[in-house]
Amino acid sequence: MILDDLTHADRYRMLSPGIAKAFDYLRTFRPEEVASGKYELEGDRLIANVARYQTRLPEQAIWESHRKYIDVQYIASGAERVGYVPLEHAPEITLPYSAERDVIIYAPGEDTIAFRQGQFAIFFPEDIHAPNLAVGTPAEVCKVVLKVAVEW
């Protein structure tokens, strides 16, 4: 997992061509100009999911990991906490891998990290994460989740 400010994104472009393209998109992203929804940027290799939502309480967290996609998550407005645990310390699997949804669901973890406006997080297949958690009281967030194909 990587958590950093978008102003430092150039440090991470070399991770993959898909991640570089995700940062190109984020650099031009204007939340006021893009409706919530799913956008195929490079077919199924790079997909942007733009969402506006109310953060949730920790007991509502969904702990997940993916196999086919790397998540590049960017907070355009607001703030949230995100749960994180490395796969080698995975809690119990509660729903096995679904190839159709590219997701494994786990029992709740405990560790969370503050994730603020202007920051991005990269979650690789070995990173279990629980996004959309409230910082204190639930509040509105605008976030872009770019799904970057592992095999670019």
Tab-separated table of N, CA and C in Angstrom:
chain	number	residue	atom	x	y	z
A	1	MET	N	0.835	-1.164	0.000
A	1	MET	CA	0.000	0.000	0.000
A	1	MET	C	0.887	1.236	0.000
A	2	ILE	N	0.450	2.224	-0.739
A	2	ILE	CA	1.125	3.515	-0.773
A	2	ILE	C	0.077	4.575	-0.479
A	3	LEU	N	0.402	5.526	0.374
A	3	LEU	CA	-0.466	6.673	0.651
A	3	LEU	C	0.395	7.917	0.530
A	4	ASP	N	-0.021	8.842	-0.327
A	4	ASP	CA	0.772	10.046	-0.547
A	4	ASP	C	-0.124	11.138	-1.118
A	5	ASP	N	0.425	12.323	-1.277
A	5	ASP	CA	-0.274	13.452	-1.858
A	5	ASP	C	-0.122	13.407	-3.378
A	6	LEU	N	-1.154	13.823	-4.094
A	6	LEU	CA	-1.101	13.775	-5.553
A	6	LEU	C	0.065	14.598	-6.107
A	7	THR	N	0.512	15.611	-5.391
A	7	THR	CA	1.649	16.410	-5.860
A	7	THR	C	2.933	15.584	-5.939
A	8	HIS	N	2.968	14.423	-5.298
A	8	HIS	CA	4.141	13.533	-5.323
A	8	HIS	C	3.962	12.345	-6.271
A	9	ALA	N	2.921	12.355	-7.068
A	9	ALA	CA	2.575	11.199	-7.904
A	9	ALA	C	3.679	10.798	-8.869
A	10	ASP	N	4.471	11.747	-9.337
A	10	ASP	CA	5.520	11.404	-10.309
A	10	ASP	C	6.501	10.370	-9.764
A	11	ARG	N	6.656	10.293	-8.464
A	11	ARG	CA	7.548	9.294	-7.854
A	11	ARG	C	7.108	7.863	-8.137
A	12	TYR	N	5.822	7.680	-8.424
A	12	TYR	CA	5.240	6.342	-8.526
A	12	TYR	C	4.852	5.950	-9.953
A	13	ARG	N	5.061	6.821	-10.921
A	13	ARG	CA	4.677	6.541	-12.307
A	13	ARG	C	5.359	5.298	-12.850
A	14	MET	N	6.572	5.010	-12.384
A	14	MET	CA	7.337	3.883	-12.914
A	14	MET	C	6.810	2.530	-12.441
A	15	LEU	N	5.854	2.500	-11.534
A	15	LEU	CA	5.321	1.228	-11.045
A	15	LEU	C	4.657	0.420	-12.152
A	16	SER	N	3.935	1.095	-13.030
A	16	SER	CA	3.330	0.432	-14.186
A	16	SER	C	2.800	1.499	-15.138
A	17	PRO	N	2.695	1.164	-16.425
A	17	PRO	CA	2.104	2.122	-17.373
A	17	PRO	C	0.672	2.479	-16.986
A	18	GLY	N	-0.059	1.522	-16.436
A	18	GLY	CA	-1.435	1.784	-16.024
A	18	GLY	C	-1.514	2.769	-14.874
A	19	ILE	N	-0.623	2.643	-13.917
A	19	ILE	CA	-0.605	3.589	-12.798
A	19	ILE	C	-0.226	4.979	-13.310
A	20	ALA	N	0.707	5.064	-14.241
A	20	ALA	CA	1.067	6.361	-14.836
A	20	ALA	C	-0.156	6.987	-15.506
A	21	LYS	N	-0.932	6.193	-16.240
A	21	LYS	CA	-2.137	6.711	-16.901
A	21	LYS	C	-3.196	7.112	-15.871
A	22	ALA	N	-3.280	6.387	-14.774
A	22	ALA	CA	-4.217	6.762	-13.703
A	22	ALA	C	-3.858	8.143	-13.156
A	23	PHE	N	-2.576	8.391	-12.943
A	23	PHE	CA	-2.154	9.710	-12.449
A	23	PHE	C	-2.422	10.793	-13.487
A	24	ASP	N	-2.256	10.491	-14.763
A	24	ASP	CA	-2.579	11.468	-15.813
A	24	ASP	C	-4.046	11.876	-15.703
A	25	TYR	N	-4.918	10.892	-15.496
A	25	TYR	CA	-6.342	11.175	-15.350
A	25	TYR	C	-6.596	12.033	-14.106
A	26	LEU	N	-6.000	11.666	-12.991
A	26	LEU	CA	-6.239	12.404	-11.750
A	26	LEU	C	-5.760	13.843	-11.841
A	27	ARG	N	-4.690	14.077	-12.551
A	27	ARG	CA	-4.166	15.437	-12.682
A	27	ARG	C	-5.153	16.363	-13.399
A	28	THR	N	-6.003	15.799	-14.252
A	28	THR	CA	-6.964	16.617	-14.990
A	28	THR	C	-8.386	16.495	-14.431
A	29	PHE	N	-8.582	15.667	-13.424
A	29	PHE	CA	-9.911	15.413	-12.868
A	29	PHE	C	-10.439	16.655	-12.150
A	30	ARG	N	-11.648	17.055	-12.507
A	30	ARG	CA	-12.348	18.160	-11.849
A	30	ARG	C	-13.697	17.622	-11.373
A	31	PRO	N	-13.857	17.437	-10.063
A	31	PRO	CA	-15.089	16.798	-9.573
A	31	PRO	C	-16.366	17.512	-10.002
A	32	GLU	N	-16.299	18.817	-10.140
A	32	GLU	CA	-17.497	19.568	-10.536
A	32	GLU	C	-17.884	19.326	-11.994
A	33	GLU	N	-16.987	18.727	-12.763
A	33	GLU	CA	-17.248	18.489	-14.187
A	33	GLU	C	-17.565	17.027	-14.521
A	34	VAL	N	-17.463	16.138	-13.541
A	34	VAL	CA	-17.647	14.714	-13.799
A	34	VAL	C	-18.741	14.163	-12.890
A	35	ALA	N	-19.740	13.561	-13.495
A	35	ALA	CA	-20.824	12.949	-12.727
A	35	ALA	C	-20.346	11.648	-12.095
A	36	SER	N	-21.009	11.249	-11.032
A	36	SER	CA	-20.728	9.947	-10.428
A	36	SER	C	-21.018	8.871	-11.465
A	37	GLY	N	-20.197	7.833	-11.467
A	37	GLY	CA	-20.418	6.742	-12.398
A	37	GLY	C	-19.131	6.041	-12.762
A	38	LYS	N	-19.256	5.078	-13.667
A	38	LYS	CA	-18.130	4.255	-14.118
A	38	LYS	C	-17.727	4.710	-15.513
A	39	TYR	N	-16.400	4.895	-15.709
A	39	TYR	CA	-15.867	5.363	-16.978
A	39	TYR	C	-14.731	4.457	-17.419
A	40	GLU	N	-14.858	3.848	-18.587
A	40	GLU	CA	-13.768	3.043	-19.135
A	40	GLU	C	-12.807	3.990	-19.846
A	41	LEU	N	-11.592	4.097	-19.323
A	41	LEU	CA	-10.599	5.010	-19.880
A	41	LEU	C	-9.698	4.322	-20.891
A	42	GLU	N	-9.406	3.054	-20.642
A	42	GLU	CA	-8.577	2.229	-21.533
A	42	GLU	C	-9.209	0.838	-21.583
A	43	GLY	N	-10.445	0.777	-22.044
A	43	GLY	CA	-11.168	-0.493	-22.045
A	43	GLY	C	-11.271	-1.023	-20.631
A	44	ASP	N	-11.080	-2.329	-20.454
A	44	ASP	CA	-11.158	-2.901	-19.104
A	44	ASP	C	-9.809	-2.877	-18.384
A	45	ARG	N	-8.806	-2.245	-18.999
A	45	ARG	CA	-7.489	-2.151	-18.344
A	45	ARG	C	-7.400	-0.982	-17.378
A	46	LEU	N	-8.195	0.076	-17.616
A	46	LEU	CA	-8.196	1.250	-16.735
A	46	LEU	C	-9.605	1.796	-16.672
A	47	ILE	N	-10.188	1.692	-15.492
A	47	ILE	CA	-11.576	2.101	-15.268
A	47	ILE	C	-11.597	3.101	-14.118
A	48	ALA	N	-12.340	4.193	-14.311
A	48	ALA	CA	-12.521	5.184	-13.242
A	48	ALA	C	-13.929	5.039	-12.685
A	49	ASN	N	-14.015	4.884	-11.383
A	49	ASN	CA	-15.292	4.896	-10.680
A	49	ASN	C	-15.330	6.160	-9.842
A	50	VAL	N	-16.196	7.094	-10.223
A	50	VAL	CA	-16.348	8.358	-9.507
A	50	VAL	C	-17.550	8.200	-8.586
A	51	ALA	N	-17.356	8.493	-7.312
A	51	ALA	CA	-18.439	8.295	-6.337
A	51	ALA	C	-18.508	9.453	-5.352
A	52	ARG	N	-19.718	9.809	-5.025
A	52	ARG	CA	-20.002	10.774	-3.959
A	52	ARG	C	-20.860	10.027	-2.946
A	53	TYR	N	-20.443	10.016	-1.702
A	53	TYR	CA	-21.126	9.192	-0.710
A	53	TYR	C	-20.880	9.723	0.695
A	54	GLN	N	-21.637	9.189	1.608
A	54	GLN	CA	-21.488	9.449	3.033
A	54	GLN	C	-20.575	8.364	3.601
A	55	THR	N	-19.534	8.755	4.320
A	55	THR	CA	-18.663	7.750	4.924
A	55	THR	C	-19.456	6.935	5.944
A	56	ARG	N	-18.936	5.760	6.274
A	56	ARG	CA	-19.661	4.853	7.171
A	56	ARG	C	-18.907	4.645	8.484
A	57	LEU	N	-19.633	4.119	9.428
A	57	LEU	CA	-19.051	3.818	10.735
A	57	LEU	C	-18.157	2.582	10.641
A	58	PRO	N	-17.177	2.450	11.526
A	58	PRO	CA	-16.238	1.320	11.451
A	58	PRO	C	-16.918	-0.051	11.444
A	59	GLU	N	-18.009	-0.198	12.160
A	59	GLU	CA	-18.680	-1.503	12.192
A	59	GLU	C	-19.367	-1.843	10.868
A	60	GLN	N	-19.445	-0.891	9.950
A	60	GLN	CA	-20.023	-1.119	8.626
A	60	GLN	C	-18.936	-1.375	7.571
A	61	ALA	N	-17.697	-1.461	7.993
A	61	ALA	CA	-16.566	-1.611	7.065
A	61	ALA	C	-16.644	-2.916	6.291
A	62	ILE	N	-16.223	-2.844	5.042
A	62	ILE	CA	-16.087	-4.032	4.189
A	62	ILE	C	-14.600	-4.173	3.873
A	63	TRP	N	-13.996	-5.224	4.393
A	63	TRP	CA	-12.567	-5.494	4.198
A	63	TRP	C	-12.423	-6.369	2.973
A	64	GLU	N	-11.627	-5.907	2.003
A	64	GLU	CA	-11.562	-6.583	0.705
A	64	GLU	C	-10.159	-6.548	0.129
A	65	SER	N	-9.942	-7.441	-0.839
A	65	SER	CA	-8.742	-7.384	-1.676
A	65	SER	C	-9.151	-7.826	-3.074
A	66	HIS	N	-8.262	-7.573	-4.033
A	66	HIS	CA	-8.532	-7.873	-5.437
A	66	HIS	C	-7.370	-8.659	-6.026
A	67	ARG	N	-7.610	-9.333	-7.117
A	67	ARG	CA	-6.544	-10.078	-7.805
A	67	ARG	C	-6.215	-9.484	-9.169
A	68	LYS	N	-7.227	-9.072	-9.925
A	68	LYS	CA	-7.016	-8.610	-11.295
A	68	LYS	C	-6.654	-7.131	-11.391
A	69	TYR	N	-7.035	-6.371	-10.371
A	69	TYR	CA	-6.857	-4.924	-10.439
A	69	TYR	C	-6.111	-4.372	-9.232
A	70	ILE	N	-5.368	-3.314	-9.498
A	70	ILE	CA	-4.764	-2.463	-8.477
A	70	ILE	C	-5.724	-1.293	-8.307
A	71	ASP	N	-6.039	-0.920	-7.085
A	71	ASP	CA	-6.867	0.260	-6.838
A	71	ASP	C	-5.968	1.466	-6.630
A	72	VAL	N	-6.219	2.529	-7.401
A	72	VAL	CA	-5.636	3.841	-7.124
A	72	VAL	C	-6.814	4.697	-6.689
A	73	GLN	N	-6.882	4.984	-5.389
A	73	GLN	CA	-8.004	5.727	-4.831
A	73	GLN	C	-7.562	7.151	-4.519
A	74	TYR	N	-8.398	8.126	-4.908
A	74	TYR	CA	-8.065	9.539	-4.742
A	74	TYR	C	-9.234	10.275	-4.097
A	75	ILE	N	-8.953	11.003	-3.032
A	75	ILE	CA	-9.975	11.796	-2.356
A	75	ILE	C	-10.000	13.187	-2.995
A	76	ALA	N	-11.056	13.470	-3.773
A	76	ALA	CA	-11.201	14.772	-4.432
A	76	ALA	C	-11.742	15.817	-3.460
A	77	SER	N	-12.612	15.391	-2.543
A	77	SER	CA	-13.107	16.298	-1.498
A	77	SER	C	-13.528	15.479	-0.291
A	78	GLY	N	-13.340	16.064	0.880
A	78	GLY	CA	-13.672	15.393	2.124
A	78	GLY	C	-12.496	14.636	2.699
A	79	ALA	N	-12.801	13.723	3.588
A	79	ALA	CA	-11.782	12.889	4.234
A	79	ALA	C	-12.443	11.605	4.704
A	80	GLU	N	-11.641	10.561	4.801
A	80	GLU	CA	-12.133	9.293	5.325
A	80	GLU	C	-10.979	8.544	5.977
A	81	ARG	N	-11.321	7.495	6.662
A	81	ARG	CA	-10.311	6.564	7.156
A	81	ARG	C	-10.413	5.335	6.274
A	82	VAL	N	-9.295	4.651	6.132
A	82	VAL	CA	-9.288	3.418	5.351
A	82	VAL	C	-8.577	2.352	6.175
A	83	GLY	N	-9.207	1.199	6.274
A	83	GLY	CA	-8.586	0.091	6.971
A	83	GLY	C	-7.525	-0.538	6.097
A	84	TYR	N	-6.499	-1.090	6.737
A	84	TYR	CA	-5.428	-1.729	5.979
A	84	TYR	C	-4.810	-2.862	6.791
A	85	VAL	N	-4.572	-3.979	6.097
A	85	VAL	CA	-3.801	-5.088	6.660
A	85	VAL	C	-3.135	-5.810	5.481
A	86	PRO	N	-1.849	-6.139	5.601
A	86	PRO	CA	-1.203	-6.873	4.507
A	86	PRO	C	-1.762	-8.294	4.407
A	87	LEU	N	-1.775	-8.817	3.202
A	87	LEU	CA	-2.352	-10.130	2.940
A	87	LEU	C	-1.722	-11.227	3.805
A	88	GLU	N	-0.420	-11.113	4.107
A	88	GLU	CA	0.218	-12.165	4.914
A	88	GLU	C	-0.311	-12.192	6.359
A	89	HIS	N	-1.070	-11.168	6.758
A	89	HIS	CA	-1.703	-11.143	8.088
A	89	HIS	C	-3.224	-11.109	7.948
A	90	ALA	N	-3.719	-11.718	6.896
A	90	ALA	CA	-5.140	-11.650	6.556
A	90	ALA	C	-6.021	-12.229	7.656
A	91	PRO	N	-7.097	-11.500	7.953
A	91	PRO	CA	-8.119	-12.108	8.807
A	91	PRO	C	-8.844	-13.210	8.036
A	92	GLU	N	-9.744	-13.875	8.682
A	92	GLU	CA	-10.501	-14.965	8.062
A	92	GLU	C	-11.265	-14.473	6.832
A	93	ILE	N	-11.281	-15.291	5.794
A	93	ILE	CA	-12.072	-14.977	4.599
A	93	ILE	C	-13.527	-15.303	4.902
A	94	THR	N	-14.405	-14.320	4.664
A	94	THR	CA	-15.831	-14.548	4.904
A	94	THR	C	-16.592	-14.808	3.602
A	95	LEU	N	-16.080	-14.300	2.475
A	95	LEU	CA	-16.626	-14.615	1.152
A	95	LEU	C	-15.448	-14.886	0.228
A	96	PRO	N	-15.341	-16.100	-0.321
A	96	PRO	CA	-14.211	-16.435	-1.184
A	96	PRO	C	-14.195	-15.590	-2.451
A	97	TYR	N	-13.098	-15.696	-3.141
A	97	TYR	CA	-12.880	-14.891	-4.339
A	97	TYR	C	-13.995	-15.054	-5.352
A	98	SER	N	-14.491	-13.924	-5.848
A	98	SER	CA	-15.455	-13.880	-6.940
A	98	SER	C	-14.736	-13.289	-8.144
A	99	ALA	N	-14.507	-14.102	-9.172
A	99	ALA	CA	-13.836	-13.622	-10.382
A	99	ALA	C	-14.690	-12.565	-11.080
A	100	GLU	N	-15.995	-12.725	-11.019
A	100	GLU	CA	-16.902	-11.767	-11.660
A	100	GLU	C	-16.759	-10.372	-11.047
A	101	ARG	N	-16.638	-10.300	-9.732
A	101	ARG	CA	-16.524	-9.005	-9.045
A	101	ARG	C	-15.084	-8.662	-8.686
A	102	ASP	N	-14.142	-9.579	-8.901
A	102	ASP	CA	-12.739	-9.420	-8.538
A	102	ASP	C	-12.600	-8.964	-7.085
A	103	VAL	N	-13.150	-9.755	-6.182
A	103	VAL	CA	-13.082	-9.364	-4.775
A	103	VAL	C	-13.105	-10.587	-3.864
A	104	ILE	N	-12.356	-10.476	-2.776
A	104	ILE	CA	-12.400	-11.411	-1.648
A	104	ILE	C	-12.815	-10.558	-0.458
A	105	ILE	N	-13.712	-11.044	0.363
A	105	ILE	CA	-14.172	-10.309	1.551
A	105	ILE	C	-13.643	-11.011	2.796
A	106	TYR	N	-13.191	-10.218	3.765
A	106	TYR	CA	-12.547	-10.727	4.976
A	106	TYR	C	-13.303	-10.292	6.226
A	107	ALA	N	-13.027	-11.005	7.315
A	107	ALA	CA	-13.503	-10.573	8.633
A	107	ALA	C	-12.860	-9.218	8.930
A	108	PRO	N	-13.498	-8.413	9.772
A	108	PRO	CA	-12.974	-7.072	10.045
A	108	PRO	C	-11.563	-7.087	10.637
A	109	GLY	N	-10.790	-6.127	10.181
A	109	GLY	CA	-9.490	-5.851	10.767
A	109	GLY	C	-9.620	-4.683	11.738
A	110	GLU	N	-8.487	-4.154	12.173
A	110	GLU	CA	-8.542	-3.084	13.174
A	110	GLU	C	-7.817	-1.816	12.762
A	111	ASP	N	-6.744	-1.922	11.994
A	111	ASP	CA	-5.900	-0.762	11.717
A	111	ASP	C	-6.488	0.112	10.622
A	112	THR	N	-6.535	1.432	10.889
A	112	THR	CA	-7.011	2.385	9.891
A	112	THR	C	-6.017	3.540	9.757
A	113	ILE	N	-6.116	4.201	8.615
A	113	ILE	CA	-5.227	5.304	8.276
A	113	ILE	C	-6.092	6.467	7.805
A	114	ALA	N	-5.744	7.693	8.202
A	114	ALA	CA	-6.444	8.882	7.719
A	114	ALA	C	-6.108	9.111	6.250
A	115	PHE	N	-7.105	9.476	5.483
A	115	PHE	CA	-6.993	9.638	4.038
A	115	PHE	C	-7.727	10.933	3.706
A	116	ARG	N	-6.995	11.974	3.325
A	116	ARG	CA	-7.554	13.321	3.208
A	116	ARG	C	-7.591	13.834	1.771
A	117	GLN	N	-8.352	14.903	1.591
A	117	GLN	CA	-8.476	15.544	0.284
A	117	GLN	C	-7.105	15.802	-0.328
A	118	GLY	N	-6.974	15.440	-1.606
A	118	GLY	CA	-5.720	15.639	-2.315
A	118	GLY	C	-4.751	14.479	-2.204
A	119	GLN	N	-5.103	13.464	-1.414
A	119	GLN	CA	-4.235	12.303	-1.264
A	119	GLN	C	-4.738	11.143	-2.113
A	120	PHE	N	-3.810	10.255	-2.458
A	120	PHE	CA	-4.158	9.024	-3.149
A	120	PHE	C	-3.587	7.856	-2.358
A	121	ALA	N	-4.203	6.702	-2.551
A	121	ALA	CA	-3.690	5.450	-1.992
A	121	ALA	C	-3.663	4.435	-3.119
A	122	ILE	N	-2.619	3.630	-3.131
A	122	ILE	CA	-2.521	2.531	-4.101
A	122	ILE	C	-2.606	1.234	-3.307
A	123	PHE	N	-3.590	0.423	-3.651
A	123	PHE	CA	-3.770	-0.876	-3.015
A	123	PHE	C	-3.494	-1.959	-4.052
A	124	PHE	N	-2.452	-2.735	-3.813
A	124	PHE	CA	-2.058	-3.828	-4.692
A	124	PHE	C	-2.823	-5.095	-4.286
A	125	PRO	N	-2.760	-6.168	-5.077
A	125	PRO	CA	-3.471	-7.396	-4.708
A	125	PRO	C	-3.100	-7.934	-3.325
A	126	GLU	N	-1.933	-7.619	-2.823
A	126	GLU	CA	-1.530	-8.098	-1.490
A	126	GLU	C	-1.962	-7.170	-0.352
A	127	ASP	N	-2.802	-6.176	-0.665
A	127	ASP	CA	-3.256	-5.206	0.330
A	127	ASP	C	-4.749	-5.350	0.599
A	128	ILE	N	-5.098	-5.795	1.780
A	128	ILE	CA	-6.496	-5.848	2.194
A	128	ILE	C	-6.847	-4.456	2.691
A	129	HIS	N	-7.975	-3.942	2.240
A	129	HIS	CA	-8.349	-2.579	2.600
A	129	HIS	C	-9.850	-2.474	2.860
A	130	ALA	N	-10.206	-1.473	3.660
A	130	ALA	CA	-11.604	-1.185	3.987
A	130	ALA	C	-11.817	0.312	3.802
A	131	PRO	N	-12.264	0.732	2.626
A	131	PRO	CA	-12.426	2.161	2.354
A	131	PRO	C	-13.729	2.725	2.908
A	132	ASN	N	-13.878	4.039	2.765
A	132	ASN	CA	-15.137	4.754	3.011
A	132	ASN	C	-15.510	4.888	4.485
A	133	LEU	N	-14.544	4.826	5.381
A	133	LEU	CA	-14.854	4.904	6.808
A	133	LEU	C	-14.810	6.351	7.304
A	134	ALA	N	-15.681	6.660	8.218
A	134	ALA	CA	-15.795	8.018	8.744
A	134	ALA	C	-14.582	8.408	9.583
A	135	VAL	N	-14.231	9.673	9.480
A	135	VAL	CA	-13.268	10.299	10.389
A	135	VAL	C	-14.151	10.972	11.432
A	136	GLY	N	-14.379	10.302	12.546
A	136	GLY	CA	-15.333	10.824	13.530
A	136	GLY	C	-16.748	10.564	13.070
A	137	THR	N	-17.467	11.627	12.736
A	137	THR	CA	-18.857	11.555	12.292
A	137	THR	C	-18.918	11.328	10.778
A	138	PRO	N	-19.831	10.485	10.298
A	138	PRO	CA	-19.957	10.312	8.849
A	138	PRO	C	-20.145	11.646	8.128
A	139	ALA	N	-19.502	11.783	6.968
A	139	ALA	CA	-19.531	13.034	6.199
A	139	ALA	C	-19.439	12.715	4.712
A	140	GLU	N	-19.729	13.710	3.888
A	140	GLU	CA	-19.697	13.559	2.435
A	140	GLU	C	-18.258	13.513	1.913
A	141	VAL	N	-18.054	12.640	0.925
A	141	VAL	CA	-16.756	12.489	0.269
A	141	VAL	C	-17.003	12.368	-1.240
A	142	CYS	N	-16.088	12.918	-2.017
A	142	CYS	CA	-16.041	12.634	-3.450
A	142	CYS	C	-14.719	11.922	-3.690
A	143	LYS	N	-14.794	10.723	-4.240
A	143	LYS	CA	-13.592	9.913	-4.451
A	143	LYS	C	-13.616	9.289	-5.840
A	144	VAL	N	-12.425	9.149	-6.404
A	144	VAL	CA	-12.246	8.430	-7.662
A	144	VAL	C	-11.444	7.177	-7.343
A	145	VAL	N	-11.959	6.033	-7.755
A	145	VAL	CA	-11.220	4.781	-7.637
A	145	VAL	C	-10.881	4.343	-9.060
A	146	LEU	N	-9.600	4.343	-9.364
A	146	LEU	CA	-9.139	3.885	-10.667
A	146	LEU	C	-8.726	2.427	-10.526
A	147	LYS	N	-9.346	1.585	-11.335
A	147	LYS	CA	-9.036	0.158	-11.355
A	147	LYS	C	-8.022	-0.042	-12.476
A	148	VAL	N	-6.796	-0.381	-12.085
A	148	VAL	CA	-5.691	-0.558	-13.021
A	148	VAL	C	-5.406	-2.049	-13.144
A	149	ALA	N	-5.502	-2.576	-14.345
A	149	ALA	CA	-5.247	-4.007	-14.550
A	149	ALA	C	-3.838	-4.358	-14.109
A	150	VAL	N	-3.714	-5.428	-13.337
A	150	VAL	CA	-2.407	-5.902	-12.883
A	150	VAL	C	-1.561	-6.272	-14.094
A	151	GLU	N	-2.171	-6.948	-15.048
A	151	GLU	CA	-1.457	-7.360	-16.266
A	151	GLU	C	-1.741	-6.350	-17.358
A	152	TRP	N	-0.884	-5.358	-17.460
A	152	TRP	CA	-1.063	-4.266	-18.408
A	152	TRP	C	-0.530	-4.661	-19.726
